[in-house]
Amino acid sequence: MVERTLLIGRDPSENTDWPDAARLSVVDPEKSVSKTHAALELTADGRLFAHDLHSTNGVYLRHPESAEILVEPNRAQTVRVGTELRLGQILLMIGQR
């Protein structure tokens, strides 16, 4: 569950844009995920945005009704319930609590 901004990667480090962000380490033996690959930013009004933190293998979103899209660095993309988030070879599904 995302309760605040979340930094995701093999070994995510602090980020000055989100100093209070939580960190989620993913197990990726293939190393397709960067150390600090992406951020899921939770805004004060409850919206969720995906950010590519200049990863090597990209961040991709697939909303239930659309094709997969690339999240470009410095261009956040809206994340909704049911969105698939792909980081390298790791796939995460955004659900609702």
Tab-separated table of N, CA, C and O in Angstrom:
chain	number	residue	atom	x	y	z
A	1	MET	N	0.841	-1.173	0.000
A	1	MET	CA	0.000	0.000	0.000
A	1	MET	C	0.894	1.246	0.000
A	1	MET	O	1.863	1.315	0.741
A	2	VAL	N	0.553	2.183	-0.833
A	2	VAL	CA	1.310	3.429	-0.909
A	2	VAL	C	0.640	4.452	0.007
A	2	VAL	O	-0.487	4.881	-0.244
A	3	GLU	N	1.322	4.801	1.084
A	3	GLU	CA	0.795	5.778	2.036
A	3	GLU	C	1.525	7.108	1.933
A	3	GLU	O	1.092	8.103	2.499
A	4	ARG	N	2.653	7.092	1.237
A	4	ARG	CA	3.432	8.299	0.972
A	4	ARG	C	4.303	7.996	-0.240
A	4	ARG	O	4.309	6.880	-0.735
A	5	THR	N	5.006	8.981	-0.713
A	5	THR	CA	5.861	8.770	-1.870
A	5	THR	C	6.797	7.600	-1.607
A	5	THR	O	7.312	7.427	-0.507
A	6	LEU	N	7.007	6.799	-2.652
A	6	LEU	CA	7.759	5.558	-2.535
A	6	LEU	C	8.847	5.522	-3.596
A	6	LEU	O	8.575	5.717	-4.776
A	7	LEU	N	10.079	5.301	-3.164
A	7	LEU	CA	11.206	5.114	-4.078
A	7	LEU	C	11.411	3.618	-4.255
A	7	LEU	O	11.471	2.875	-3.274
A	8	ILE	N	11.510	3.183	-5.514
A	8	ILE	CA	11.572	1.753	-5.817
A	8	ILE	C	12.852	1.448	-6.580
A	8	ILE	O	13.225	2.187	-7.496
A	9	GLY	N	13.516	0.357	-6.206
A	9	GLY	CA	14.716	-0.078	-6.907
A	9	GLY	C	15.339	-1.259	-6.203
A	9	GLY	O	14.811	-1.757	-5.216
A	10	ARG	N	16.489	-1.700	-6.710
A	10	ARG	CA	17.196	-2.815	-6.057
A	10	ARG	C	17.707	-2.414	-4.682
A	10	ARG	O	17.715	-3.222	-3.759
A	11	ASP	N	18.131	-1.174	-4.535
A	11	ASP	CA	18.623	-0.660	-3.257
A	11	ASP	C	18.428	0.862	-3.254
A	11	ASP	O	19.390	1.610	-3.371
A	12	PRO	N	17.165	1.319	-3.189
A	12	PRO	CA	16.890	2.743	-3.369
A	12	PRO	C	17.549	3.617	-2.310
A	12	PRO	O	17.579	3.273	-1.133
A	13	SER	N	18.087	4.733	-2.785
A	13	SER	CA	18.729	5.688	-1.884
A	13	SER	C	17.856	6.927	-1.754
A	13	SER	O	16.891	7.116	-2.500
A	14	GLU	N	18.215	7.776	-0.815
A	14	GLU	CA	17.465	9.010	-0.584
A	14	GLU	C	17.425	9.851	-1.846
A	14	GLU	O	18.311	9.777	-2.692
A	15	ASN	N	16.386	10.662	-1.936
A	15	ASN	CA	16.212	11.553	-3.069
A	15	ASN	C	15.824	12.919	-2.524
A	15	ASN	O	14.872	13.025	-1.744
A	16	THR	N	16.531	13.949	-2.937
A	16	THR	CA	16.274	15.294	-2.398
A	16	THR	C	14.898	15.829	-2.782
A	16	THR	O	14.367	16.691	-2.084
A	17	ASP	N	14.311	15.315	-3.869
A	17	ASP	CA	12.960	15.752	-4.238
A	17	ASP	C	11.911	15.245	-3.257
A	17	ASP	O	10.861	15.872	-3.088
A	18	TRP	N	12.157	14.099	-2.652
A	18	TRP	CA	11.222	13.479	-1.706
A	18	TRP	C	12.006	12.983	-0.488
A	18	TRP	O	12.206	11.779	-0.309
A	19	PRO	N	12.448	13.895	0.389
A	19	PRO	CA	13.306	13.483	1.513
A	19	PRO	C	12.625	12.538	2.508
A	19	PRO	O	13.306	11.783	3.191
A	20	ASP	N	11.291	12.553	2.565
A	20	ASP	CA	10.572	11.693	3.514
A	20	ASP	C	9.990	10.447	2.857
A	20	ASP	O	9.151	9.772	3.449
A	21	ALA	N	10.411	10.151	1.646
A	21	ALA	CA	9.853	9.010	0.916
A	21	ALA	C	10.222	7.693	1.575
A	21	ALA	O	11.314	7.531	2.122
A	22	ALA	N	9.296	6.765	1.487
A	22	ALA	CA	9.576	5.391	1.899
A	22	ALA	C	10.371	4.734	0.777
A	22	ALA	O	10.424	5.249	-0.348
A	23	ARG	N	10.998	3.606	1.065
A	23	ARG	CA	11.802	2.902	0.063
A	23	ARG	C	11.359	1.458	-0.030
A	23	ARG	O	11.119	0.808	0.976
A	24	LEU	N	11.256	0.987	-1.276
A	24	LEU	CA	10.884	-0.396	-1.530
A	24	LEU	C	11.981	-1.046	-2.353
A	24	LEU	O	12.227	-0.654	-3.491
A	25	SER	N	12.647	-2.030	-1.749
A	25	SER	CA	13.685	-2.782	-2.450
A	25	SER	C	13.046	-3.980	-3.127
A	25	SER	O	12.246	-4.691	-2.520
A	26	VAL	N	13.393	-4.193	-4.403
A	26	VAL	CA	12.882	-5.347	-5.135
A	26	VAL	C	14.038	-6.307	-5.405
A	26	VAL	O	15.163	-5.887	-5.630
A	27	VAL	N	13.724	-7.582	-5.353
A	27	VAL	CA	14.709	-8.613	-5.662
A	27	VAL	C	14.716	-8.790	-7.174
A	27	VAL	O	13.683	-9.079	-7.774
A	28	ASP	N	15.867	-8.577	-7.777
A	28	ASP	CA	15.987	-8.661	-9.230
A	28	ASP	C	17.346	-9.262	-9.581
A	28	ASP	O	18.303	-8.540	-9.840
A	29	PRO	N	17.435	-10.601	-9.601
A	29	PRO	CA	18.710	-11.253	-9.893
A	29	PRO	C	19.284	-10.868	-11.258
A	29	PRO	O	20.493	-10.883	-11.447
A	30	GLU	N	18.429	-10.513	-12.203
A	30	GLU	CA	18.885	-10.133	-13.549
A	30	GLU	C	19.427	-8.706	-13.601
A	30	GLU	O	20.006	-8.297	-14.607
A	31	LYS	N	19.217	-7.952	-12.531
A	31	LYS	CA	19.634	-6.542	-12.447
A	31	LYS	C	19.048	-5.704	-13.580
A	31	LYS	O	19.705	-4.825	-14.123
A	32	SER	N	17.786	-5.972	-13.916
A	32	SER	CA	17.091	-5.155	-14.909
A	32	SER	C	16.525	-3.887	-14.283
A	32	SER	O	16.128	-2.960	-14.984
A	33	VAL	N	16.489	-3.859	-12.947
A	33	VAL	CA	16.008	-2.702	-12.195
A	33	VAL	C	17.218	-1.951	-11.655
A	33	VAL	O	18.140	-2.555	-11.096
A	34	SER	N	17.218	-0.645	-11.831
A	34	SER	CA	18.307	0.191	-11.317
A	34	SER	C	18.247	0.253	-9.795
A	34	SER	O	17.225	-0.064	-9.188
A	35	LYS	N	19.337	0.699	-9.183
A	35	LYS	CA	19.369	0.796	-7.716
A	35	LYS	C	18.250	1.687	-7.206
A	35	LYS	O	17.547	1.328	-6.271
A	36	THR	N	18.088	2.866	-7.775
A	36	THR	CA	16.944	3.729	-7.483
A	36	THR	C	16.283	3.987	-8.833
A	36	THR	O	16.663	4.881	-9.561
A	37	HIS	N	15.307	3.174	-9.159
A	37	HIS	CA	14.740	3.099	-10.502
A	37	HIS	C	13.606	4.100	-10.732
A	37	HIS	O	13.570	4.781	-11.752
A	38	ALA	N	12.659	4.163	-9.780
A	38	ALA	CA	11.446	4.938	-9.996
A	38	ALA	C	10.917	5.488	-8.679
A	38	ALA	O	11.303	5.035	-7.604
A	39	ALA	N	10.015	6.447	-8.817
A	39	ALA	CA	9.283	6.971	-7.663
A	39	ALA	C	7.803	6.901	-7.970
A	39	ALA	O	7.377	7.164	-9.097
A	40	LEU	N	7.028	6.508	-6.974
A	40	LEU	CA	5.582	6.664	-7.011
A	40	LEU	C	5.278	7.816	-6.061
A	40	LEU	O	5.432	7.673	-4.848
A	41	GLU	N	4.907	8.942	-6.623
A	41	GLU	CA	4.668	10.150	-5.827
A	41	GLU	C	3.199	10.233	-5.450
A	41	GLU	O	2.325	10.284	-6.318
A	42	LEU	N	2.929	10.264	-4.161
A	42	LEU	CA	1.577	10.450	-3.655
A	42	LEU	C	1.432	11.912	-3.261
A	42	LEU	O	2.147	12.404	-2.398
A	43	THR	N	0.515	12.623	-3.928
A	43	THR	CA	0.330	14.047	-3.657
A	43	THR	C	-0.612	14.243	-2.472
A	43	THR	O	-1.309	13.314	-2.055
A	44	ALA	N	-0.641	15.463	-1.951
A	44	ALA	CA	-1.480	15.789	-0.793
A	44	ALA	C	-2.958	15.536	-1.085
A	44	ALA	O	-3.720	15.216	-0.173
A	45	ASP	N	-3.367	15.663	-2.352
A	45	ASP	CA	-4.773	15.443	-2.696
A	45	ASP	C	-5.073	13.990	-3.087
A	45	ASP	O	-6.149	13.683	-3.588
A	46	GLY	N	-4.103	13.079	-2.869
A	46	GLY	CA	-4.333	11.656	-3.058
A	46	GLY	C	-4.060	11.110	-4.449
A	46	GLY	O	-4.290	9.938	-4.700
A	47	ARG	N	-3.545	11.940	-5.350
A	47	ARG	CA	-3.213	11.439	-6.689
A	47	ARG	C	-1.854	10.744	-6.652
A	47	ARG	O	-1.015	11.042	-5.818
A	48	LEU	N	-1.651	9.817	-7.584
A	48	LEU	CA	-0.428	9.035	-7.642
A	48	LEU	C	0.216	9.226	-9.014
A	48	LEU	O	-0.460	9.133	-10.042
A	49	PHE	N	1.519	9.509	-9.013
A	49	PHE	CA	2.264	9.739	-10.245
A	49	PHE	C	3.505	8.856	-10.259
A	49	PHE	O	4.165	8.683	-9.240
A	50	ALA	N	3.837	8.318	-11.439
A	50	ALA	CA	5.054	7.532	-11.626
A	50	ALA	C	6.129	8.425	-12.234
A	50	ALA	O	5.856	9.208	-13.151
A	51	HIS	N	7.349	8.280	-11.726
A	51	HIS	CA	8.508	9.018	-12.218
A	51	HIS	C	9.613	8.019	-12.545
A	51	HIS	O	9.892	7.122	-11.752
A	52	ASP	N	10.244	8.183	-13.689
A	52	ASP	CA	11.451	7.426	-14.017
A	52	ASP	C	12.629	8.246	-13.501
A	52	ASP	O	12.797	9.401	-13.881
A	53	LEU	N	13.423	7.673	-12.619
A	53	LEU	CA	14.564	8.381	-12.021
A	53	LEU	C	15.833	8.100	-12.821
A	53	LEU	O	16.858	7.747	-12.267
A	54	HIS	N	15.725	8.267	-14.137
A	54	HIS	CA	16.837	8.056	-15.069
A	54	HIS	C	17.358	6.625	-14.985
A	54	HIS	O	18.560	6.371	-14.952
A	55	SER	N	16.415	5.683	-14.986
A	55	SER	CA	16.760	4.262	-14.917
A	55	SER	C	17.389	3.793	-16.221
A	55	SER	O	17.248	4.433	-17.264
A	56	THR	N	18.054	2.662	-16.145
A	56	THR	CA	18.683	2.081	-17.332
A	56	THR	C	17.658	1.438	-18.262
A	56	THR	O	17.729	1.595	-19.475
A	57	ASN	N	16.677	0.717	-17.708
A	57	ASN	CA	15.738	-0.047	-18.525
A	57	ASN	C	14.320	0.508	-18.563
A	57	ASN	O	13.395	-0.164	-19.017
A	58	GLY	N	14.123	1.712	-18.079
A	58	GLY	CA	12.850	2.392	-18.234
A	58	GLY	C	11.759	2.005	-17.260
A	58	GLY	O	11.831	1.013	-16.543
A	59	VAL	N	10.744	2.865	-17.259
A	59	VAL	CA	9.520	2.682	-16.484
A	59	VAL	C	8.375	2.719	-17.492
A	59	VAL	O	8.287	3.638	-18.308
A	60	TYR	N	7.515	1.718	-17.428
A	60	TYR	CA	6.397	1.610	-18.362
A	60	TYR	C	5.103	1.434	-17.580
A	60	TYR	O	5.077	0.739	-16.562
A	61	LEU	N	4.046	2.080	-18.066
A	61	LEU	CA	2.716	1.955	-17.463
A	61	LEU	C	1.764	1.357	-18.487
A	61	LEU	O	1.842	1.666	-19.678
A	62	ARG	N	0.863	0.547	-18.002
A	62	ARG	CA	-0.240	0.073	-18.838
A	62	ARG	C	-1.517	0.229	-18.017
A	62	ARG	O	-1.729	-0.475	-17.041
A	63	HIS	N	-2.346	1.184	-18.444
A	63	HIS	CA	-3.653	1.365	-17.823
A	63	HIS	C	-4.582	0.294	-18.390
A	63	HIS	O	-4.372	-0.173	-19.513
A	64	PRO	N	-5.617	-0.103	-17.650
A	64	PRO	CA	-6.481	-1.189	-18.118
A	64	PRO	C	-7.028	-1.001	-19.534
A	64	PRO	O	-7.184	-1.956	-20.266
A	65	GLU	N	-7.288	0.217	-19.934
A	65	GLU	CA	-7.916	0.457	-21.228
A	65	GLU	C	-6.955	0.935	-22.309
A	65	GLU	O	-7.376	1.413	-23.354
A	66	SER	N	-5.643	0.803	-22.088
A	66	SER	CA	-4.717	1.354	-23.074
A	66	SER	C	-3.472	0.481	-23.257
A	66	SER	O	-3.240	-0.458	-22.511
A	67	ALA	N	-2.691	0.860	-24.242
A	67	ALA	CA	-1.426	0.183	-24.513
A	67	ALA	C	-0.365	0.676	-23.529
A	67	ALA	O	-0.522	1.716	-22.881
A	68	GLU	N	0.719	-0.064	-23.451
A	68	GLU	CA	1.826	0.306	-22.574
A	68	GLU	C	2.456	1.616	-23.052
A	68	GLU	O	2.632	1.834	-24.246
A	69	ILE	N	2.775	2.496	-22.086
A	69	ILE	CA	3.429	3.764	-22.411
A	69	ILE	C	4.717	3.890	-21.605
A	69	ILE	O	4.828	3.358	-20.508
A	70	LEU	N	5.672	4.580	-22.185
A	70	LEU	CA	6.949	4.842	-21.528
A	70	LEU	C	6.815	6.087	-20.663
A	70	LEU	O	6.276	7.101	-21.104
A	71	VAL	N	7.316	6.001	-19.429
A	71	VAL	CA	7.406	7.178	-18.563
A	71	VAL	C	8.787	7.766	-18.788
A	71	VAL	O	9.795	7.144	-18.458
A	72	GLU	N	8.833	8.930	-19.377
A	72	GLU	CA	10.115	9.568	-19.656
A	72	GLU	C	10.632	10.277	-18.405
A	72	GLU	O	9.841	10.820	-17.630
A	73	PRO	N	11.953	10.275	-18.185
A	73	PRO	CA	12.507	11.018	-17.054
A	73	PRO	C	12.040	12.477	-17.104
A	73	PRO	O	11.910	13.068	-18.183
A	74	ASN	N	11.742	13.023	-15.953
A	74	ASN	CA	11.285	14.410	-15.788
A	74	ASN	C	9.890	14.659	-16.366
A	74	ASN	O	9.508	15.801	-16.572
A	75	ARG	N	9.131	13.589	-16.646
A	75	ARG	CA	7.754	13.736	-17.144
A	75	ARG	C	6.866	12.710	-16.434
A	75	ARG	O	6.684	11.595	-16.926
A	76	ALA	N	6.333	13.100	-15.299
A	76	ALA	CA	5.511	12.199	-14.490
A	76	ALA	C	4.252	11.780	-15.249
A	76	ALA	O	3.713	12.540	-16.050
A	77	GLN	N	3.812	10.561	-14.976
A	77	GLN	CA	2.589	10.025	-15.569
A	77	GLN	C	1.631	9.618	-14.457
A	77	GLN	O	2.043	9.040	-13.448
A	78	THR	N	0.358	9.887	-14.653
A	78	THR	CA	-0.671	9.531	-13.683
A	78	THR	C	-0.809	8.015	-13.582
A	78	THR	O	-0.788	7.313	-14.589
A	79	VAL	N	-0.963	7.531	-12.352
A	79	VAL	CA	-1.174	6.112	-12.076
A	79	VAL	C	-2.557	5.967	-11.454
A	79	VAL	O	-2.913	6.727	-10.549
A	80	ARG	N	-3.320	4.998	-11.957
A	80	ARG	CA	-4.662	4.746	-11.420
A	80	ARG	C	-4.761	3.297	-10.947
A	80	ARG	O	-3.910	2.471	-11.266
A	81	VAL	N	-5.824	3.005	-10.227
A	81	VAL	CA	-6.086	1.629	-9.808
A	81	VAL	C	-6.183	0.765	-11.058
A	81	VAL	O	-6.795	1.152	-12.052
A	82	GLY	N	-5.529	-0.369	-11.026
A	82	GLY	CA	-5.526	-1.292	-12.149
A	82	GLY	C	-4.356	-1.110	-13.101
A	82	GLY	O	-4.172	-1.893	-14.023
A	83	THR	N	-3.551	-0.077	-12.873
A	83	THR	CA	-2.392	0.174	-13.725
A	83	THR	C	-1.300	-0.852	-13.438
A	83	THR	O	-1.029	-1.178	-12.283
A	84	GLU	N	-0.679	-1.360	-14.495
A	84	GLU	CA	0.519	-2.192	-14.371
A	84	GLU	C	1.727	-1.281	-14.509
A	84	GLU	O	1.791	-0.452	-15.415
A	85	LEU	N	2.666	-1.444	-13.618
A	85	LEU	CA	3.900	-0.662	-13.610
A	85	LEU	C	5.042	-1.638	-13.863
A	85	LEU	O	5.233	-2.579	-13.096
A	86	ARG	N	5.775	-1.436	-14.966
A	86	ARG	CA	6.889	-2.333	-15.293
A	86	ARG	C	8.194	-1.595	-15.142
A	86	ARG	O	8.413	-0.545	-15.740
A	87	LEU	N	9.059	-2.154	-14.310
A	87	LEU	CA	10.407	-1.636	-14.076
A	87	LEU	C	11.364	-2.722	-14.524
A	87	LEU	O	11.477	-3.762	-13.872
A	88	GLY	N	12.037	-2.517	-15.645
A	88	GLY	CA	12.884	-3.585	-16.166
A	88	GLY	C	12.049	-4.828	-16.379
A	88	GLY	O	11.040	-4.777	-17.080
A	89	GLN	N	12.419	-5.938	-15.735
A	89	GLN	CA	11.671	-7.184	-15.870
A	89	GLN	C	10.684	-7.408	-14.725
A	89	GLN	O	10.045	-8.452	-14.649
A	90	ILE	N	10.553	-6.439	-13.838
A	90	ILE	CA	9.657	-6.551	-12.684
A	90	ILE	C	8.330	-5.875	-13.000
A	90	ILE	O	8.293	-4.737	-13.469
A	91	LEU	N	7.228	-6.565	-12.728
A	91	LEU	CA	5.893	-6.034	-12.980
A	91	LEU	C	5.168	-5.868	-11.652
A	91	LEU	O	5.093	-6.804	-10.861
A	92	LEU	N	4.646	-4.675	-11.427
A	92	LEU	CA	3.862	-4.365	-10.223
A	92	LEU	C	2.464	-3.965	-10.655
A	92	LEU	O	2.284	-3.253	-11.646
A	93	MET	N	1.463	-4.391	-9.904
A	93	MET	CA	0.078	-4.023	-10.191
A	93	MET	C	-0.389	-3.062	-9.105
A	93	MET	O	-0.194	-3.328	-7.915
A	94	ILE	N	-0.989	-1.967	-9.533
A	94	ILE	CA	-1.498	-0.974	-8.595
A	94	ILE	C	-2.953	-1.328	-8.300
A	94	ILE	O	-3.810	-1.263	-9.185
A	95	GLY	N	-3.211	-1.718	-7.073
A	95	GLY	CA	-4.554	-2.102	-6.658
A	95	GLY	C	-5.147	-1.077	-5.723
A	95	GLY	O	-4.593	0.010	-5.513
A	96	GLN	N	-6.268	-1.426	-5.179
A	96	GLN	CA	-6.943	-0.540	-4.235
A	96	GLN	C	-7.116	-1.273	-2.930
A	96	GLN	O	-7.400	-2.465	-2.913
A	97	ARG	N	-6.974	-0.585	-1.880
A	97	ARG	CA	-7.112	-1.174	-0.552
A	97	ARG	C	-8.538	-1.259	-0.140
A	97	ARG	O	-9.396	-0.538	-0.444
